[in-house]
């Protein structure tokens, strides 16, 4: 009965908002970050918990928007002047924090008995970055810290690298790996990056001179964000790459502490990003450890490789 009610729009929205509101408060009472509570709340109401919500198109849609918002927020929060100063280190860190985890992940795959394609694919899972903890940095007010600027820049590089590795694995598996594919990808990516970083701020400032009203300005920023994310998908990279670049562009387009940017961040931080965190918990099965004791061994290996490889790269 409850499952049917929560499957309807009102019930669905109610339970999502209730989890987003209540679980961070409980988590912080236990001296844990609020995002931990949202993720655990997702586990409890998901198909592997009480089954109140299903993993369906509706929650996947909102989660994807949340992920796009998360990367956009990272770009928007970065201090552009500082980012330009540390861009060389972001590039170096991006390369190192991709290579070391990739190789160590492949080593773990070898120990687990995977074939070479499986080893490469497992390595790419360690090589990529996620900014899932970015809301914590925002709350602590350290998003303009130099280390954060370096890490956010490196995240784009690792995500692009992980996508290329995935393309290699799929191409090798199907026998369709070609030099032309990668040449086209890099050329389109370079043109796309230049258009967003240099073209969007100029176009945006021109539009803002003719627009009147905060609502219209807000809508323009949202359209620019999702145009960038959509075009990134069209050229063959993940939408988060376009979202991050759009964040950097809007950052340089709007004045510091702009009300429009504040409105965009508020909607993301209060709804879409928490839904992404909730979905991360919803698709997690915490009982896997009980179903297969071997999973514990794999989990220990994954944890060691993840922490150690990223620590080495950061050092």
Tab-separated table of C-alpha atoms in Angstrom:
chain	number	residue	atom	x	y	z
A	1	UNK	CA	0.000	0.000	0.000
A	2	UNK	CA	2.721	2.463	1.026
A	3	UNK	CA	4.824	1.501	-1.998
A	4	UNK	CA	1.932	2.399	-4.315
A	5	UNK	CA	1.363	5.765	-2.599
A	6	UNK	CA	5.064	6.668	-2.712
A	7	UNK	CA	5.168	5.722	-6.396
A	8	UNK	CA	2.756	8.594	-7.131
A	9	UNK	CA	4.192	12.113	-7.677
A	10	UNK	CA	3.058	13.611	-4.345
A	11	UNK	CA	4.171	10.627	-2.279
A	12	UNK	CA	7.464	10.387	-4.180
A	13	UNK	CA	8.274	14.054	-3.629
A	14	UNK	CA	7.228	13.831	0.025
A	15	UNK	CA	9.529	10.969	0.923
A	16	UNK	CA	12.470	12.429	-1.025
A	17	UNK	CA	12.155	15.792	0.701
A	18	UNK	CA	11.632	14.147	4.101
A	19	UNK	CA	14.872	12.174	3.730
A	20	UNK	CA	16.750	15.281	2.539
A	21	UNK	CA	15.446	17.259	5.539
A	22	UNK	CA	15.610	14.760	8.410
A	23	UNK	CA	18.627	12.499	7.791
A	24	UNK	CA	21.296	15.253	7.741
A	25	UNK	CA	19.986	16.549	11.081
A	26	UNK	CA	20.274	13.082	12.626
A	27	UNK	CA	23.676	12.515	11.044
A	28	UNK	CA	25.068	15.798	12.353
A	29	UNK	CA	23.789	14.965	15.850
A	30	UNK	CA	26.016	11.878	15.619
A	31	UNK	CA	28.937	14.104	14.530
A	32	UNK	CA	28.879	12.748	10.967
A	33	UNK	CA	28.668	14.794	7.753
A	34	UNK	CA	25.094	15.439	6.623
A	35	UNK	CA	25.676	13.707	3.278
A	36	UNK	CA	26.297	10.424	5.116
A	37	UNK	CA	22.787	10.604	6.548
A	38	UNK	CA	21.265	11.219	3.102
A	39	UNK	CA	23.126	8.253	1.599
A	40	UNK	CA	22.081	5.955	4.462
A	41	UNK	CA	18.522	7.281	4.142
A	42	UNK	CA	18.621	6.288	0.470
A	43	UNK	CA	19.690	2.777	1.466
A	44	UNK	CA	16.810	2.487	3.942
A	45	UNK	CA	14.035	3.566	1.572
A	46	UNK	CA	15.492	1.882	-1.526
A	47	UNK	CA	14.845	-1.560	-3.022
A	48	UNK	CA	17.539	-3.081	-0.772
A	49	UNK	CA	15.957	-1.560	2.348
A	50	UNK	CA	12.259	-1.088	3.065
A	51	UNK	CA	11.437	-0.855	-0.642
A	52	UNK	CA	9.554	2.452	-0.428
A	53	UNK	CA	11.222	3.779	-3.599
A	54	UNK	CA	12.282	1.922	-6.725
A	55	UNK	CA	15.285	2.549	-8.926
A	56	UNK	CA	13.264	3.984	-11.825
A	57	UNK	CA	13.519	6.646	-14.528
A	58	UNK	CA	12.109	9.347	-12.252
A	59	UNK	CA	14.788	9.132	-9.561
A	60	UNK	CA	17.513	8.508	-12.157
A	61	UNK	CA	16.500	11.700	-13.968
A	62	UNK	CA	16.697	13.815	-10.805
A	63	UNK	CA	19.975	12.151	-9.820
A	64	UNK	CA	21.551	12.992	-13.177
A	65	UNK	CA	20.477	16.620	-12.804
A	66	UNK	CA	22.014	16.560	-9.317
A	67	UNK	CA	25.322	15.246	-10.653
A	68	UNK	CA	25.383	17.955	-13.331
A	69	UNK	CA	24.600	20.566	-10.673
A	70	UNK	CA	27.385	19.202	-8.453
A	71	UNK	CA	30.054	19.685	-11.126
A	72	UNK	CA	28.597	23.066	-12.123
A	73	UNK	CA	28.741	24.187	-8.483
A	74	UNK	CA	32.390	23.132	-8.300
A	75	UNK	CA	33.242	25.271	-11.320
A	76	UNK	CA	31.161	28.173	-10.031
A	77	UNK	CA	32.793	28.093	-6.582
A	78	UNK	CA	36.361	28.022	-7.913
A	79	UNK	CA	38.312	31.263	-7.633
A	80	UNK	CA	39.170	31.906	-11.305
A	81	UNK	CA	42.319	33.909	-10.537
A	82	UNK	CA	43.569	31.224	-8.196
A	83	UNK	CA	42.581	28.478	-10.627
A	84	UNK	CA	44.667	30.098	-13.377
A	85	UNK	CA	47.629	30.236	-10.992
A	86	UNK	CA	47.383	26.519	-10.140
A	87	UNK	CA	46.332	25.226	-13.582
A	88	UNK	CA	49.769	23.659	-14.160
A	89	UNK	CA	49.544	21.778	-10.862
A	90	UNK	CA	45.958	20.775	-11.636
A	91	UNK	CA	47.193	19.302	-14.921
A	92	UNK	CA	50.085	17.455	-13.258
A	93	UNK	CA	47.899	16.202	-10.411
A	94	UNK	CA	45.217	15.136	-12.891
A	95	UNK	CA	47.727	13.021	-14.812
A	96	UNK	CA	49.306	11.496	-11.698
A	97	UNK	CA	46.027	10.847	-9.885
A	98	UNK	CA	44.831	9.063	-13.015
A	99	UNK	CA	47.921	6.937	-13.753
A	100	UNK	CA	48.722	5.663	-10.240
A	101	UNK	CA	45.172	4.504	-9.379
A	102	UNK	CA	44.782	3.057	-12.893
A	103	UNK	CA	47.895	0.914	-12.508
A	104	UNK	CA	47.175	-0.111	-8.914
A	105	UNK	CA	43.566	-0.919	-9.838
A	106	UNK	CA	44.818	-3.119	-12.674
A	107	UNK	CA	47.094	-4.847	-10.161
A	108	UNK	CA	44.091	-5.535	-7.920
A	109	UNK	CA	42.229	-6.880	-10.942
A	110	UNK	CA	45.130	-9.238	-11.654
A	111	UNK	CA	45.014	-10.521	-8.063
A	112	UNK	CA	41.250	-11.041	-8.389
A	113	UNK	CA	41.779	-13.087	-11.548
A	114	UNK	CA	40.213	-10.723	-14.082
A	115	UNK	CA	41.147	-10.790	-17.770
A	116	UNK	CA	43.138	-7.852	-19.164
A	117	UNK	CA	40.057	-5.895	-20.289
A	118	UNK	CA	38.510	-6.378	-16.860
A	119	UNK	CA	41.748	-5.217	-15.225
A	120	UNK	CA	41.800	-2.030	-17.312
A	121	UNK	CA	38.129	-1.325	-16.614
A	122	UNK	CA	38.581	-1.836	-12.860
A	123	UNK	CA	41.597	0.466	-12.920
A	124	UNK	CA	39.555	3.214	-14.581
A	125	UNK	CA	37.061	3.078	-11.700
A	126	UNK	CA	39.895	4.091	-9.341
A	127	UNK	CA	41.436	6.560	-11.798
A	128	UNK	CA	38.358	8.778	-12.090
A	129	UNK	CA	37.334	11.338	-9.480
A	130	UNK	CA	34.024	12.273	-7.927
A	131	UNK	CA	33.132	15.480	-6.115
A	132	UNK	CA	30.515	13.760	-3.973
A	133	UNK	CA	32.070	15.342	-0.869
A	134	UNK	CA	31.971	18.851	-2.362
A	135	UNK	CA	28.882	19.863	-0.296
A	136	UNK	CA	30.978	19.308	2.847
A	137	UNK	CA	33.666	21.668	1.544
A	138	UNK	CA	30.984	24.221	0.683
A	139	UNK	CA	29.550	24.058	4.202
A	140	UNK	CA	33.027	24.445	5.720
A	141	UNK	CA	33.697	27.456	3.485
A	142	UNK	CA	36.938	26.095	1.988
A	143	UNK	CA	35.889	25.808	-1.663
A	144	UNK	CA	38.294	28.605	-2.618
A	145	UNK	CA	41.219	26.824	-0.987
A	146	UNK	CA	44.145	26.208	-3.325
A	147	UNK	CA	43.995	22.422	-2.853
A	148	UNK	CA	40.307	22.410	-3.825
A	149	UNK	CA	41.055	24.393	-6.988
A	150	UNK	CA	43.744	21.884	-7.955
A	151	UNK	CA	41.489	18.915	-7.228
A	152	UNK	CA	38.458	20.220	-9.105
A	153	UNK	CA	40.582	20.931	-12.162
A	154	UNK	CA	42.109	17.461	-11.959
A	155	UNK	CA	38.643	15.923	-11.680
A	156	UNK	CA	37.765	16.982	-15.214
A	157	UNK	CA	40.976	15.406	-16.535
A	158	UNK	CA	40.414	12.128	-14.693
A	159	UNK	CA	36.805	11.902	-15.883
A	160	UNK	CA	37.888	12.470	-19.493
A	161	UNK	CA	40.635	9.880	-19.044
A	162	UNK	CA	38.224	7.347	-17.570
A	163	UNK	CA	35.869	7.883	-20.504
A	164	UNK	CA	38.731	7.278	-22.960
A	165	UNK	CA	39.673	4.076	-21.118
A	166	UNK	CA	36.046	2.940	-21.309
A	167	UNK	CA	36.054	3.664	-25.046
A	168	UNK	CA	39.251	1.622	-25.412
A	169	UNK	CA	37.744	-1.326	-23.546
A	170	UNK	CA	34.508	-1.247	-25.556
A	171	UNK	CA	36.390	-0.775	-28.825
A	172	UNK	CA	38.810	-3.602	-28.100
A	173	UNK	CA	35.944	-5.862	-27.041
A	174	UNK	CA	34.096	-5.190	-30.318
A	175	UNK	CA	37.206	-4.982	-32.465
A	176	UNK	CA	36.411	-1.425	-33.576
A	177	UNK	CA	39.225	0.608	-31.982
A	178	UNK	CA	40.489	3.259	-34.448
A	179	UNK	CA	42.901	6.196	-34.364
A	180	UNK	CA	40.331	8.363	-36.149
A	181	UNK	CA	37.893	8.043	-33.267
A	182	UNK	CA	40.372	9.421	-30.733
A	183	UNK	CA	41.607	12.168	-33.081
A	184	UNK	CA	38.026	13.328	-33.614
A	185	UNK	CA	37.306	13.185	-29.873
A	186	UNK	CA	40.307	15.330	-28.896
A	187	UNK	CA	39.706	17.902	-31.651
A	188	UNK	CA	36.019	18.275	-30.737
A	189	UNK	CA	36.870	18.448	-27.028
A	190	UNK	CA	39.454	21.204	-27.617
A	191	UNK	CA	37.012	23.249	-29.728
A	192	UNK	CA	34.212	22.708	-27.213
A	193	UNK	CA	36.396	23.791	-24.266
A	194	UNK	CA	37.537	26.944	-26.084
A	195	UNK	CA	33.946	27.823	-27.035
A	196	UNK	CA	32.697	27.458	-23.437
A	197	UNK	CA	35.608	29.108	-21.629
A	198	UNK	CA	36.119	32.030	-24.015
A	199	UNK	CA	32.851	32.307	-25.928
A	200	UNK	CA	30.178	31.831	-23.263
A	201	UNK	CA	31.326	34.660	-20.917
A	202	UNK	CA	31.361	37.164	-23.799
A	203	UNK	CA	27.972	36.009	-25.065
A	204	UNK	CA	26.544	35.998	-21.533
A	205	UNK	CA	27.659	39.544	-20.770
A	206	UNK	CA	26.085	40.707	-24.023
A	207	UNK	CA	22.815	38.965	-23.149
A	208	UNK	CA	22.789	40.323	-19.582
A	209	UNK	CA	23.006	43.873	-20.959
A	210	UNK	CA	19.678	43.326	-22.742
A	211	UNK	CA	17.910	41.167	-20.163
A	212	UNK	CA	15.949	42.700	-17.320
A	213	UNK	CA	14.851	40.764	-14.292
A	214	UNK	CA	16.575	38.233	-12.095
A	215	UNK	CA	14.262	35.403	-13.171
A	216	UNK	CA	15.268	35.726	-16.831
A	217	UNK	CA	18.963	35.907	-15.911
A	218	UNK	CA	18.559	32.796	-13.775
A	219	UNK	CA	16.869	30.972	-16.643
A	220	UNK	CA	19.674	31.967	-19.019
A	221	UNK	CA	22.310	30.513	-16.673
A	222	UNK	CA	20.353	27.243	-16.375
A	223	UNK	CA	19.979	26.992	-20.171
A	224	UNK	CA	23.705	27.711	-20.637
A	225	UNK	CA	24.542	24.980	-18.103
A	226	UNK	CA	22.488	22.302	-19.790
A	227	UNK	CA	23.494	23.343	-23.299
A	228	UNK	CA	27.112	22.789	-22.234
A	229	UNK	CA	26.252	19.433	-20.622
A	230	UNK	CA	24.242	18.351	-23.684
A	231	UNK	CA	26.935	19.319	-26.190
A	232	UNK	CA	29.511	17.450	-24.086
A	233	UNK	CA	27.402	14.306	-24.478
A	234	UNK	CA	26.997	14.940	-28.221
A	235	UNK	CA	30.760	15.098	-28.827
A	236	UNK	CA	31.261	11.938	-26.795
A	237	UNK	CA	32.349	12.928	-23.266
A	238	UNK	CA	30.441	12.829	-19.993
A	239	UNK	CA	27.988	15.628	-19.269
A	240	UNK	CA	29.834	16.525	-16.051
A	241	UNK	CA	32.750	17.823	-18.135
A	242	UNK	CA	30.467	20.330	-19.851
A	243	UNK	CA	28.863	21.236	-16.516
A	244	UNK	CA	32.217	22.015	-14.886
A	245	UNK	CA	33.368	24.117	-17.851
A	246	UNK	CA	30.031	25.967	-17.787
A	247	UNK	CA	30.596	26.686	-14.078
A	248	UNK	CA	34.011	28.200	-14.822
A	249	UNK	CA	32.532	30.286	-17.658
A	250	UNK	CA	29.599	31.585	-15.589
A	251	UNK	CA	32.032	32.264	-12.738
A	252	UNK	CA	33.971	34.690	-14.936
A	253	UNK	CA	30.760	36.081	-16.461
A	254	UNK	CA	29.030	37.122	-13.237
A	255	UNK	CA	30.372	39.378	-10.478
A	256	UNK	CA	31.500	37.842	-7.192
A	257	UNK	CA	28.574	37.012	-4.870
A	258	UNK	CA	26.079	37.571	-7.688
A	259	UNK	CA	22.433	37.024	-6.609
A	260	UNK	CA	21.827	35.029	-9.808
A	261	UNK	CA	24.671	32.634	-9.028
A	262	UNK	CA	23.374	32.396	-5.468
A	263	UNK	CA	19.919	31.372	-6.692
A	264	UNK	CA	21.402	28.711	-8.993
A	265	UNK	CA	23.545	27.270	-6.200
A	266	UNK	CA	20.664	27.379	-3.712
A	267	UNK	CA	18.406	25.185	-5.868
A	268	UNK	CA	21.221	22.715	-6.487
A	269	UNK	CA	22.400	22.498	-2.887
A	270	UNK	CA	18.896	22.310	-1.385
A	271	UNK	CA	17.386	19.742	-3.753
A	272	UNK	CA	19.154	18.336	-6.814
A	273	UNK	CA	22.534	17.519	-5.251
A	274	UNK	CA	20.929	15.862	-2.177
A	275	UNK	CA	18.773	13.757	-4.547
A	276	UNK	CA	21.987	12.585	-6.257
A	277	UNK	CA	23.377	11.578	-2.851
A	278	UNK	CA	20.104	9.846	-1.956
A	279	UNK	CA	20.218	7.894	-5.224
A	280	UNK	CA	23.789	6.811	-4.471
A	281	UNK	CA	22.457	5.157	-1.329
A	282	UNK	CA	19.311	3.849	-2.996
A	283	UNK	CA	21.273	1.705	-5.488
A	284	UNK	CA	23.620	0.371	-2.785
A	285	UNK	CA	22.948	-3.065	-1.314
A	286	UNK	CA	24.455	-3.106	2.217
A	287	UNK	CA	23.587	-6.807	2.651
A	288	UNK	CA	26.004	-7.869	-0.095
A	289	UNK	CA	28.610	-8.539	2.570
A	290	UNK	CA	26.340	-11.113	4.204
A	291	UNK	CA	25.451	-12.810	0.917
A	292	UNK	CA	29.059	-13.449	-0.119
A	293	UNK	CA	32.012	-13.476	2.328
A	294	UNK	CA	34.352	-12.963	-0.642
A	295	UNK	CA	32.827	-9.514	-1.044
A	296	UNK	CA	34.494	-8.458	2.225
A	297	UNK	CA	37.921	-9.376	0.834
A	298	UNK	CA	37.209	-7.467	-2.376
A	299	UNK	CA	35.923	-4.468	-0.381
A	300	UNK	CA	39.107	-4.388	1.709
A	301	UNK	CA	41.240	-4.525	-1.436
A	302	UNK	CA	39.195	-1.785	-3.120
A	303	UNK	CA	39.416	0.453	-0.046
A	304	UNK	CA	43.193	0.023	0.291
A	305	UNK	CA	43.846	0.710	-3.399
A	306	UNK	CA	41.490	3.720	-3.462
A	307	UNK	CA	43.032	5.433	-0.448
A	308	UNK	CA	46.651	4.491	-1.086
A	309	UNK	CA	46.724	5.340	-4.801
A	310	UNK	CA	45.071	8.752	-4.325
A	311	UNK	CA	47.308	9.470	-1.319
A	312	UNK	CA	50.445	8.726	-3.356
A	313	UNK	CA	49.239	10.963	-6.187
A	314	UNK	CA	48.362	13.830	-3.827
A	315	UNK	CA	51.714	13.518	-2.041
